[in-house]
Each structure stands twice: as structure tokens, then as C-alpha cells.
Amino acid sequence: MASHTAQLGTAPIGKLFVSLSMPVILSLLVGGLYNLVDTLFIARGVDALAVGGVAIVFPIQMIIIAIGGTIGNGLASVVTRHIGAGDMDRAQAVTGNAVLLSLLVGVVVMTIVLLTMQPLLRGLGVTEQLWPYAQDYLVVSIWGTPVVLLLSCLNNLARAEGKMHYLTYSILLSSLLNIVLDPIAIYLLHWGVMGVAWATVIAQLVTTLFMLWLFLSNRTQLKISLATLRLNSVITGQIVALGMPTFFSNIGVSVIIGLVNALLGHSGLAEADHLISAYGIVSRIFMFLFFPLLGMMISYQTICGFNYGAAHYGRVREASTLSVRVATLYCAGTALLMLLFPDIIIRLFSDDNALLREAVPITRFVFSGFLVTGAPFIWAAYFQAIGRAKPALFLSSFRIYLVQVPLLLMAPAIFGVEAIWYSYPITSCVSLVVSWLFIRHAYRDLDAAQAKASLQVQVA
């Protein structure tokens, strides 16, 4: 077993968590930075309302990311446990299956969106002012769908075998290329939002070729070869089942953003365009600050899945406790920063007073919910890491589909459009309570498994 993989079962948990988390977090922050840079260049280099046009398209992008996450996180959960159990043949079969599945699904999704583009945009609440920006951005970015899904697959294969530095290289390369290409496309070539989309597609394509080279040049345990590029219904079912929590979680982000934009776009308010643009900026900031939490989750899942597969239950418990504490501290500190200084941060993107007037209160509502997001996020990841798809799926779905979506559908009709923002803190508090009830029982089962394993060692 390679040293990068072996350390998952032997290194001290605290040191392991930091060593795995920090490169991923830093690379994700750079990845998130290019989203912020996109927004900055669009707002200042094209038009403040162009941000709203791109924000309209964001739910479609999140659906594609959700599909990539479904395959990627599902295969990572399966592969990590196979590696932990020493079954490399099965791990190789899952690898080939996932690569082929990513490419096929990417082509299908791209075709569907291209054929239904206009009704999709109208359903998402695009206004006449925002229409040209949204269409220009979507018509280019959608061609990169197969690349997005394949890159997600390769990144998750790298982290499944503990090679977080490869994941870091991937994210850094894609992000830095995008940041370099953005100003060229906007200021030199004058391509507007279409240029921003091209910058992203080109950066992702180059990064995918780089990751393929790593997997084809004997630098990884997991190999990609024509012999393993086969679809197997059992393996595909395992990948999809364990990836569904990620799918519903990411799709939920798309549903929420799309629903909020649609409610604002069809509200009849004179300031609807500015509200959508303001929400677009706040959403990008939120996603940027969410990435460190995602990095913690990725590292935690890798540690948890490997050690659970190797029956090291005490290490699973230790990693879970540490991850929850760190995630909680991070979310609370970040939320307080945004609650205290929203105007300073929003002003970095635009000096438009109308946009600023709408963005500041939106920021305070959205980030008041982020205060208590850390622990439920890690708890849901625990069930996914150990292969318990049903509770993982429920916890990933409950927050959005059973709490926030109903609130968004009912509250504005009763209390007005402003009630849209109340859903964020309410949803986070309810999710915290329900997730805690689930994890209490799961930890008892884990402690019992650890006690049983210790007893067997003593008897032997």
C-alpha cells in the first residue's frame, strides 16, 4: 500500500486532519477566488446588472456540479473503503466504471440543456434586461459539461487514495488559468460575459488533460485503462446510491437559488434586477466562504471512510469529534465577520448604491444561518463516508426540501417578498436539531462496534 494511503490508518488524527485539510482548503479557496474574480470582472468590466444575468444561469451550473458530485463522492466512498480493505481489483473496476459514466452523462446533460435553453431561462425568472447576459454566458459554458464531470471524477479518485496534493494541483491550475484568462477575454478581446464563460471552459479543459496525464503515467495506485472502461449496473448503483446525498444537497443549492431568483424576477418590483444582482454577489461570497468547510468535509470523509473500512472505529470517532469542533468554530467566526462588516465587503464588487442598498440586509440574513451550519454538514458526511446511504440522503435533503423550499413557497405569499430571507436562519436552526438527533444514535452504534472490536482483540 502506498505511503499516502497507509497514513490514513496510522498517522495521528489531528496531524492527519490538518495535513489533508489545509492543501484542499487553500486550493478550494483559490478555486472560489476565481468565482469571485469572475463576479468582480463582470460587475466592473461589463455591467453591474450582468452579474444578475450570470446569477440566473448559476442554478443550471449547480445542477451540473451536483451530477459531478454524485458520481465523484459516490465513487470516492466506494473506492476508499475498498482500498482500506485491501481490495484493489474492485477499486480498479469502480474507477473505470466512474470515468465512463462521467463522460456519457456529461454528453447527455449538455444536449438536454442546449435543446431546452430558452424555456429553462424563462422558468428561472430572467428579465428582459438580464436576458442577453444570461444567454451569452450559458450558450458557451454548457459545452464544457462533459469536461466538468470528468474532472470531478478524476479529482475524487485522487482524494480517494489520499493524494490530496493532486487534488490541490488540479484546483490551483484551473483557478489560476481562469483568473489569467478573464481580463484577457473582457478587456483585450471585449467578449463580455461570453469571454468569462470561455475562460472557465478553457481552464477546465487544460486541467482535465493534466489530471488524465497523472492517472495514465503510473503516478497513482488507481489506473485508467480501456480494459476497465466498462459500465457495470451493480457498481453504478453503488456509486449513485452513495452519491445521492451529494446530489440532493447540491441540487438543493440550485433549487434555492433558482427559486429565489424566480420569486424576485416575477415579483413585479421595480428593483427586481438589482435584487437579483445583489443576491448573485452575496451567493458568490457565500460559496467562497463555504469552501473551507467543504475542504474539511472532504478530508474528514477520506479519513473516516478508510478507517471505517479498516475497522479502526476509535479513529473514526476521534476524527468525527475533531471535525465537528473545527467546522463549528470556522462557521461561527466567518458568519460574525459577515454580520458585522457586510457593507465593506460588498463594496469591493460594486459602488452602485442601489445594489448596495439591497445586498447588505440580504448578507446579514444569509450568514446568520451560517453560524450553525458546521456540525450538521459534518454529521451528514459521516453517514456518507461509512456507506449508510439512507440517513445521509435524508439529512442532505431534509434541510432544503422539507424546510427551506416550503418556507420560500409560503412565507413570501403571507409576509411579502422580504420574507424570502427569513428562510436562511430558520432552516439552519431546524437542521442543527434534526442532525443532532440522528448522529446521537449513530455514535452509539460506532462506540459499540469499537467496544466489540477491542474485546475481540483481547480474546485473541
Coordinates of C-alpha atoms in Angstrom, one line a residue:
M1 CA 0.0 0.0 0.0
A2 CA 1.4 3.4 -1.0
S3 CA 2.5 5.7 1.9
H4 CA -0.1 8.4 1.1
T5 CA -2.8 5.8 1.6
A6 CA -1.2 3.9 4.6
Q7 CA -1.0 7.1 6.7
L8 CA -4.8 7.3 6.7
G9 CA -4.9 4.4 9.2
T10 CA -1.7 5.2 11.2
A11 CA -1.0 8.9 11.5
P12 CA -2.3 10.9 14.5
I13 CA -5.8 12.2 13.7
G14 CA -5.1 15.8 14.4
K15 CA -2.0 15.9 12.3
L16 CA -3.7 13.9 9.6
F17 CA -6.7 16.2 9.5
V18 CA -4.6 19.3 9.2
S19 CA -2.2 17.8 6.6
L20 CA -5.2 16.6 4.4
S21 CA -7.4 19.7 5.0
M22 CA -5.0 22.6 4.5
P23 CA -3.9 21.8 0.9
V24 CA -7.5 21.2 -0.1
I25 CA -8.9 24.3 1.7
L26 CA -6.2 26.5 0.2
S27 CA -6.8 25.1 -3.3
L28 CA -10.6 25.4 -2.9
L29 CA -10.2 29.0 -1.8
V30 CA -8.2 29.7 -4.9
G31 CA -11.0 27.9 -6.8
G32 CA -13.5 30.0 -5.1
L33 CA -11.5 33.1 -5.7
Y34 CA -11.9 32.7 -9.4
N35 CA -15.6 32.8 -9.0
L36 CA -15.3 36.0 -7.0
V37 CA -12.9 37.3 -9.7
D38 CA -15.4 36.4 -12.4
T39 CA -18.0 38.4 -10.5
L40 CA -15.7 41.3 -10.0
F41 CA -14.7 41.5 -13.6
I42 CA -18.3 41.1 -14.8
A43 CA -19.5 43.8 -12.4
R44 CA -16.7 46.3 -13.1
G45 CA -15.7 45.3 -16.7
V46 CA -19.1 44.6 -18.2
D47 CA -22.1 45.9 -16.2
A48 CA -23.4 45.6 -12.6
L49 CA -26.6 44.0 -13.9
A50 CA -24.5 41.5 -15.9
V51 CA -23.9 39.8 -12.5
G52 CA -27.7 39.2 -12.4
G53 CA -27.6 37.6 -15.8
V54 CA -24.9 35.2 -14.8
A55 CA -26.7 34.6 -11.4
I56 CA -29.7 33.4 -13.4
V57 CA -27.6 30.7 -15.0
F58 CA -25.9 29.7 -11.7
P59 CA -28.7 27.1 -10.8
I60 CA -28.0 25.3 -14.1
Q61 CA -24.3 25.2 -13.3
M62 CA -25.1 23.9 -9.8
I63 CA -27.1 21.0 -11.3
I64 CA -24.1 20.0 -13.4
I65 CA -21.9 20.3 -10.3
A66 CA -24.4 18.2 -8.4
I67 CA -24.3 15.5 -11.0
G68 CA -20.5 15.5 -11.0
G69 CA -20.5 15.4 -7.2
T70 CA -22.9 12.5 -7.2
I71 CA -20.5 10.4 -9.3
G72 CA -17.4 11.7 -7.6
N73 CA -18.5 11.4 -4.0
G74 CA -20.2 8.1 -4.6
L75 CA -17.1 6.6 -6.2
A76 CA -14.8 8.1 -3.5
S77 CA -16.9 6.4 -0.8
V78 CA -16.8 3.0 -2.5
V79 CA -13.1 3.2 -3.6
T80 CA -11.8 4.4 -0.3
R81 CA -13.4 1.6 1.6
H82 CA -12.1 -1.0 -1.0
I83 CA -8.6 0.4 -0.6
G84 CA -8.9 0.3 3.2
A85 CA -10.0 -3.3 2.9
G86 CA -7.1 -4.1 0.5
D87 CA -9.3 -5.0 -2.5
M88 CA -7.5 -3.1 -5.3
D89 CA -9.2 -5.2 -8.1
R90 CA -12.6 -4.0 -7.0
A91 CA -11.3 -0.4 -6.7
Q92 CA -10.0 -0.5 -10.2
A93 CA -13.3 -1.7 -11.6
V94 CA -15.1 1.2 -9.8
T95 CA -12.6 3.6 -11.3
G96 CA -13.1 2.6 -14.9
N97 CA -16.9 2.5 -14.4
A98 CA -17.0 6.0 -13.0
V99 CA -14.8 7.5 -15.7
L100 CA -17.0 6.2 -18.5
L101 CA -20.2 7.1 -16.6
S102 CA -19.0 10.7 -16.2
L103 CA -18.4 11.1 -19.9
L104 CA -21.7 9.6 -21.0
V105 CA -23.8 11.6 -18.5
G106 CA -21.9 14.8 -19.4
V107 CA -22.8 14.5 -23.1
V108 CA -26.5 13.7 -22.3
V109 CA -26.8 16.7 -19.9
M110 CA -25.2 19.1 -22.4
T111 CA -27.5 18.0 -25.1
I112 CA -30.6 18.4 -23.0
V113 CA -29.7 22.0 -21.8
L114 CA -28.8 23.1 -25.4
L115 CA -32.2 21.9 -26.6
T116 CA -34.2 23.5 -23.8
M117 CA -32.2 26.7 -23.2
Q118 CA -34.9 29.3 -23.7
P119 CA -37.7 27.7 -21.6
L120 CA -35.1 27.0 -18.9
L121 CA -34.0 30.6 -18.7
R122 CA -37.6 31.9 -18.6
G123 CA -38.5 29.4 -15.9
L124 CA -35.6 30.7 -13.8
G125 CA -37.1 34.2 -13.9
V126 CA -34.8 36.0 -16.3
T127 CA -36.0 39.6 -17.0
E128 CA -35.6 41.4 -20.4
Q129 CA -32.7 43.4 -19.1
L130 CA -30.8 40.3 -17.9
W131 CA -31.7 38.0 -20.9
P132 CA -28.7 38.8 -23.2
Y133 CA -26.2 38.3 -20.4
A134 CA -27.7 35.0 -19.2
Q135 CA -28.0 33.6 -22.7
D136 CA -24.4 34.6 -23.8
Y137 CA -23.0 33.0 -20.6
L138 CA -25.0 29.8 -20.8
V139 CA -24.5 29.1 -24.5
V140 CA -20.7 28.9 -24.0
S141 CA -20.4 27.3 -20.6
I142 CA -22.7 24.4 -21.3
W143 CA -20.3 23.0 -23.9
G144 CA -17.9 22.3 -21.0
T145 CA -20.3 19.9 -19.2
P146 CA -18.5 16.5 -20.1
V147 CA -15.2 18.1 -19.1
V148 CA -16.7 19.3 -15.7
L149 CA -18.0 15.8 -14.9
L150 CA -14.8 14.0 -15.9
L151 CA -12.7 16.5 -13.9
S152 CA -14.8 16.0 -10.9
C153 CA -14.4 12.2 -11.3
L154 CA -10.6 12.4 -11.5
N155 CA -10.3 14.8 -8.6
N156 CA -12.3 12.4 -6.4
L157 CA -10.3 9.5 -7.5
A158 CA -7.1 11.4 -6.3
R159 CA -8.5 12.1 -2.9
A160 CA -10.0 8.6 -2.6
E161 CA -6.4 7.2 -2.5
G162 CA -5.2 10.0 -0.2
K163 CA -3.3 12.0 -2.9
M164 CA -4.6 15.4 -1.8
H165 CA -1.7 17.1 -3.4
Y166 CA -3.0 16.1 -6.8
L167 CA -6.4 17.5 -6.0
T168 CA -4.6 20.7 -4.9
Y169 CA -2.7 20.9 -8.2
S170 CA -6.0 20.4 -10.1
I171 CA -7.9 23.2 -8.4
L172 CA -4.9 25.6 -8.4
L173 CA -4.3 25.1 -12.1
S174 CA -7.9 25.5 -13.1
S175 CA -8.3 28.6 -10.9
L176 CA -5.2 30.4 -11.9
L177 CA -5.8 29.8 -15.6
N178 CA -9.3 31.2 -15.2
I179 CA -8.1 34.3 -13.3
V180 CA -5.5 35.0 -16.1
L181 CA -7.9 34.4 -18.9
D182 CA -10.7 36.6 -17.5
P183 CA -9.1 40.0 -18.1
I184 CA -7.8 38.9 -21.5
A185 CA -11.3 38.0 -22.6
I186 CA -13.0 41.1 -21.2
Y187 CA -10.5 43.9 -21.6
L188 CA -8.4 42.7 -24.5
L189 CA -10.9 40.7 -26.7
H190 CA -14.0 42.6 -25.5
W191 CA -16.1 39.4 -25.3
G192 CA -18.1 40.4 -22.3
V193 CA -19.8 37.7 -20.2
M194 CA -19.2 35.2 -23.1
G195 CA -15.5 35.7 -22.6
V196 CA -15.8 34.9 -18.9
A197 CA -17.5 31.6 -19.9
W198 CA -14.8 30.8 -22.4
A199 CA -12.1 31.4 -19.8
T200 CA -13.8 28.9 -17.5
V201 CA -14.2 26.2 -20.2
I202 CA -10.6 26.5 -21.4
A203 CA -9.2 26.4 -17.8
Q204 CA -11.2 23.3 -17.0
L205 CA -10.2 21.5 -20.2
V206 CA -6.5 22.1 -19.6
T207 CA -6.8 20.9 -16.0
T208 CA -8.7 17.7 -17.1
L209 CA -5.9 16.9 -19.6
F210 CA -3.4 17.4 -16.8
M211 CA -5.2 15.1 -14.4
L212 CA -5.6 12.4 -17.1
W213 CA -1.9 12.6 -17.7
L214 CA -1.3 11.9 -13.9
F215 CA -3.6 8.8 -14.0
L216 CA -2.1 7.5 -17.2
S217 CA 1.6 7.9 -16.3
N218 CA 1.8 5.4 -13.3
R219 CA 1.8 8.1 -10.7
T220 CA -1.3 6.8 -8.9
Q221 CA -2.4 3.4 -7.4
L222 CA -5.7 3.7 -9.3
K223 CA -5.3 3.3 -13.1
I224 CA -7.4 4.3 -16.1
S225 CA -7.3 1.9 -19.0
L226 CA -9.5 0.8 -21.8
A227 CA -9.9 -2.6 -20.1
T228 CA -11.7 -1.1 -17.1
L229 CA -13.8 1.5 -19.0
R230 CA -17.0 -0.6 -18.7
L231 CA -20.4 0.1 -17.2
N232 CA -21.5 -2.4 -14.5
S233 CA -25.0 -2.0 -13.2
V234 CA -24.1 -3.1 -9.6
I235 CA -21.1 -0.7 -9.4
T236 CA -23.1 2.1 -11.0
G237 CA -25.9 1.5 -8.5
Q238 CA -23.4 1.7 -5.6
I239 CA -21.9 4.9 -6.9
V240 CA -25.2 6.6 -7.5
A241 CA -26.7 5.4 -4.1
L242 CA -23.8 6.8 -2.1
G243 CA -23.5 9.9 -4.2
M244 CA -27.2 10.8 -4.0
P245 CA -26.8 12.8 -0.7
T246 CA -24.3 15.0 -2.5
F247 CA -26.7 15.2 -5.5
F248 CA -29.6 16.3 -3.4
S249 CA -27.5 18.7 -1.4
N250 CA -26.0 20.4 -4.4
I251 CA -29.3 20.3 -6.4
G252 CA -30.8 21.9 -3.3
V253 CA -28.5 24.8 -3.7
S254 CA -29.6 25.1 -7.3
V255 CA -33.3 24.8 -6.3
I256 CA -32.9 27.5 -3.6
I257 CA -31.0 30.0 -5.8
G258 CA -33.3 29.3 -8.8
L259 CA -36.5 29.7 -6.6
V260 CA -35.2 32.9 -5.0
N261 CA -34.3 34.4 -8.4
A262 CA -37.7 33.3 -9.9
L263 CA -39.6 34.8 -6.9
L264 CA -37.7 38.1 -7.3
G265 CA -37.9 38.1 -11.1
H266 CA -41.7 37.6 -11.1
S267 CA -42.3 39.8 -8.1
G268 CA -43.2 42.9 -10.2
L269 CA -40.9 45.0 -8.0
A270 CA -39.1 47.9 -9.8
E271 CA -35.9 46.9 -8.0
A272 CA -36.1 43.2 -9.1
D273 CA -33.0 43.4 -11.4
H274 CA -30.9 45.0 -8.5
L275 CA -32.2 42.4 -6.0
I276 CA -31.2 39.5 -8.3
S277 CA -27.8 41.1 -8.9
A278 CA -27.3 41.7 -5.2
Y279 CA -28.3 38.2 -4.4
G280 CA -25.8 37.0 -7.1
I281 CA -22.9 38.7 -5.4
V282 CA -23.9 37.5 -1.9
S283 CA -24.2 34.0 -3.2
R284 CA -20.7 34.0 -4.7
I285 CA -19.3 35.4 -1.4
F286 CA -21.2 32.7 0.5
M287 CA -19.8 29.9 -1.8
F288 CA -16.3 31.3 -1.4
L289 CA -16.5 31.2 2.4
F290 CA -18.2 27.8 2.3
F291 CA -15.2 26.2 0.5
P292 CA -13.1 25.8 3.7
L293 CA -16.0 23.9 5.3
L294 CA -16.1 21.7 2.1
G295 CA -12.4 21.1 2.4
M296 CA -12.8 19.9 6.0
M297 CA -15.6 17.6 4.9
I298 CA -13.5 16.1 2.0
S299 CA -10.6 15.4 4.4
Y300 CA -12.9 14.1 7.1
Q301 CA -14.7 11.7 4.7
T302 CA -11.4 10.4 3.4
I303 CA -10.1 9.7 6.9
C304 CA -13.5 8.3 8.1
G305 CA -14.2 6.1 5.1
F306 CA -10.7 4.5 5.1
N307 CA -10.7 3.8 8.9
Y308 CA -14.2 2.5 8.9
G309 CA -13.3 0.1 6.1
A310 CA -10.3 -1.0 8.1
A311 CA -12.4 -1.4 11.3
H312 CA -10.5 1.3 13.1
Y313 CA -13.6 2.6 14.8
G314 CA -11.8 4.6 17.5
R315 CA -10.0 6.7 14.9
V316 CA -13.4 7.3 13.2
R317 CA -14.8 8.6 16.4
E318 CA -11.8 10.8 17.1
A319 CA -11.9 12.2 13.6
S320 CA -15.6 13.0 13.9
T321 CA -15.3 14.9 17.1
L322 CA -12.3 16.9 15.9
S323 CA -14.0 17.8 12.6
V324 CA -17.2 18.9 14.2
R325 CA -15.4 21.2 16.6
V326 CA -13.2 22.8 13.9
A327 CA -16.1 23.2 11.5
T328 CA -18.3 24.9 14.1
L329 CA -15.6 27.4 15.1
Y330 CA -15.0 28.2 11.5
C331 CA -18.6 28.8 10.6
A332 CA -19.3 30.9 13.7
G333 CA -16.2 33.1 13.1
T334 CA -16.9 33.6 9.4
A335 CA -20.6 34.4 10.0
L336 CA -19.8 37.0 12.6
L337 CA -17.4 38.7 10.2
M338 CA -20.1 39.0 7.5
L339 CA -22.7 40.1 10.0
L340 CA -20.5 42.9 11.3
F341 CA -19.0 44.2 8.1
P342 CA -21.2 43.4 5.1
D343 CA -21.1 46.9 3.5
I344 CA -17.3 46.9 3.4
I345 CA -17.1 43.5 1.7
I346 CA -20.0 44.1 -0.8
R347 CA -18.4 47.5 -1.9
L348 CA -15.4 45.6 -3.2
F349 CA -17.6 44.4 -6.1
S350 CA -19.6 47.5 -6.9
D351 CA -20.2 51.1 -6.0
D352 CA -23.7 51.0 -7.3
N353 CA -25.7 52.5 -4.3
A354 CA -29.0 50.8 -5.4
L355 CA -27.2 47.4 -5.5
L356 CA -25.5 48.0 -2.1
R357 CA -28.8 49.0 -0.5
E358 CA -30.3 45.6 -1.4
A359 CA -27.1 43.5 -0.7
V360 CA -26.4 44.4 2.9
P361 CA -29.6 43.1 4.5
I362 CA -29.5 40.0 2.3
T363 CA -26.0 39.3 3.5
R364 CA -27.0 39.5 7.2
F365 CA -29.9 37.1 6.8
V366 CA -27.9 34.6 4.7
F367 CA -24.9 34.5 7.1
S368 CA -26.9 34.4 10.3
G369 CA -27.9 30.9 9.2
F370 CA -24.2 30.0 8.5
L371 CA -23.5 30.4 12.2
V372 CA -24.7 26.9 13.0
T373 CA -24.0 25.1 9.7
G374 CA -20.7 23.4 10.5
A375 CA -21.8 20.5 12.7
P376 CA -24.8 19.3 10.6
F377 CA -22.6 19.4 7.5
I378 CA -20.0 17.1 9.1
W379 CA -22.7 14.8 10.6
A380 CA -24.3 14.2 7.2
A381 CA -20.9 13.5 5.7
Y382 CA -20.3 10.8 8.4
F383 CA -23.2 8.6 7.1
Q384 CA -22.0 9.0 3.5
A385 CA -18.4 8.1 4.5
I386 CA -19.4 4.8 6.2
G387 CA -21.7 3.8 3.3
R388 CA -25.1 4.4 5.0
A389 CA -26.9 6.0 2.1
K390 CA -30.4 6.4 3.5
P391 CA -29.6 8.6 6.6
A392 CA -27.0 10.5 4.5
L393 CA -29.6 11.2 1.8
F394 CA -32.3 12.2 4.4
L395 CA -30.0 14.7 6.2
S396 CA -28.8 16.2 2.9
S397 CA -32.3 16.5 1.6
F398 CA -34.2 17.5 4.8
R399 CA -32.6 20.9 5.2
I400 CA -33.6 22.1 1.8
Y401 CA -36.6 20.2 0.6
L402 CA -38.5 19.8 3.8
V403 CA -37.7 23.1 5.4
Q404 CA -36.4 25.9 3.2
V405 CA -38.3 25.2 0.0
P406 CA -41.7 25.2 1.8
L407 CA -40.7 28.4 3.7
L408 CA -39.8 30.1 0.4
L409 CA -43.1 29.0 -1.2
M410 CA -45.3 30.1 1.7
A411 CA -43.6 32.9 3.6
P412 CA -43.4 35.5 0.7
A413 CA -47.1 34.9 -0.1
I414 CA -48.0 35.7 3.5
F415 CA -45.4 38.3 4.6
G416 CA -44.2 39.7 1.3
V417 CA -41.0 39.3 -0.8
E418 CA -38.8 40.3 2.2
A419 CA -39.7 37.1 3.9
I420 CA -37.5 35.2 1.4
W421 CA -34.5 36.0 3.5
Y422 CA -36.1 34.7 6.8
S423 CA -35.8 31.2 5.5
Y424 CA -32.0 31.1 5.9
P425 CA -31.6 31.3 9.7
I426 CA -34.8 29.3 10.3
T427 CA -33.6 26.4 8.1
S428 CA -30.1 26.3 9.7
C429 CA -31.5 26.0 13.2
V430 CA -34.0 23.3 12.4
S431 CA -31.3 21.3 10.5
L432 CA -29.0 21.5 13.5
V433 CA -31.6 19.9 15.8
V434 CA -32.6 17.1 13.5
S435 CA -29.0 16.2 12.5
W436 CA -28.1 16.0 16.2
L437 CA -30.9 13.5 16.8
F438 CA -29.5 11.3 14.0
I439 CA -25.9 11.4 15.0
R440 CA -26.5 10.6 18.6
H441 CA -27.7 7.1 17.7
A442 CA -25.0 6.7 15.0
Y443 CA -22.2 7.5 17.5
R444 CA -23.7 4.9 20.0
D445 CA -23.5 2.3 17.3
L446 CA -19.9 3.3 16.5
D447 CA -18.9 3.1 20.2
A448 CA -20.5 -0.3 20.4
A449 CA -18.6 -1.5 17.3
Q450 CA -15.4 -0.2 18.9
A451 CA -16.0 -2.0 22.2
K452 CA -16.7 -5.2 20.3
A453 CA -13.6 -4.9 18.3
S454 CA -11.5 -4.2 21.4
L455 CA -13.0 -7.3 23.1
Q456 CA -12.1 -9.5 20.1
V457 CA -8.5 -8.2 20.2
Q458 CA -8.3 -9.0 23.9
V459 CA -9.7 -12.5 23.5
A460 CA -7.3 -13.2 20.6

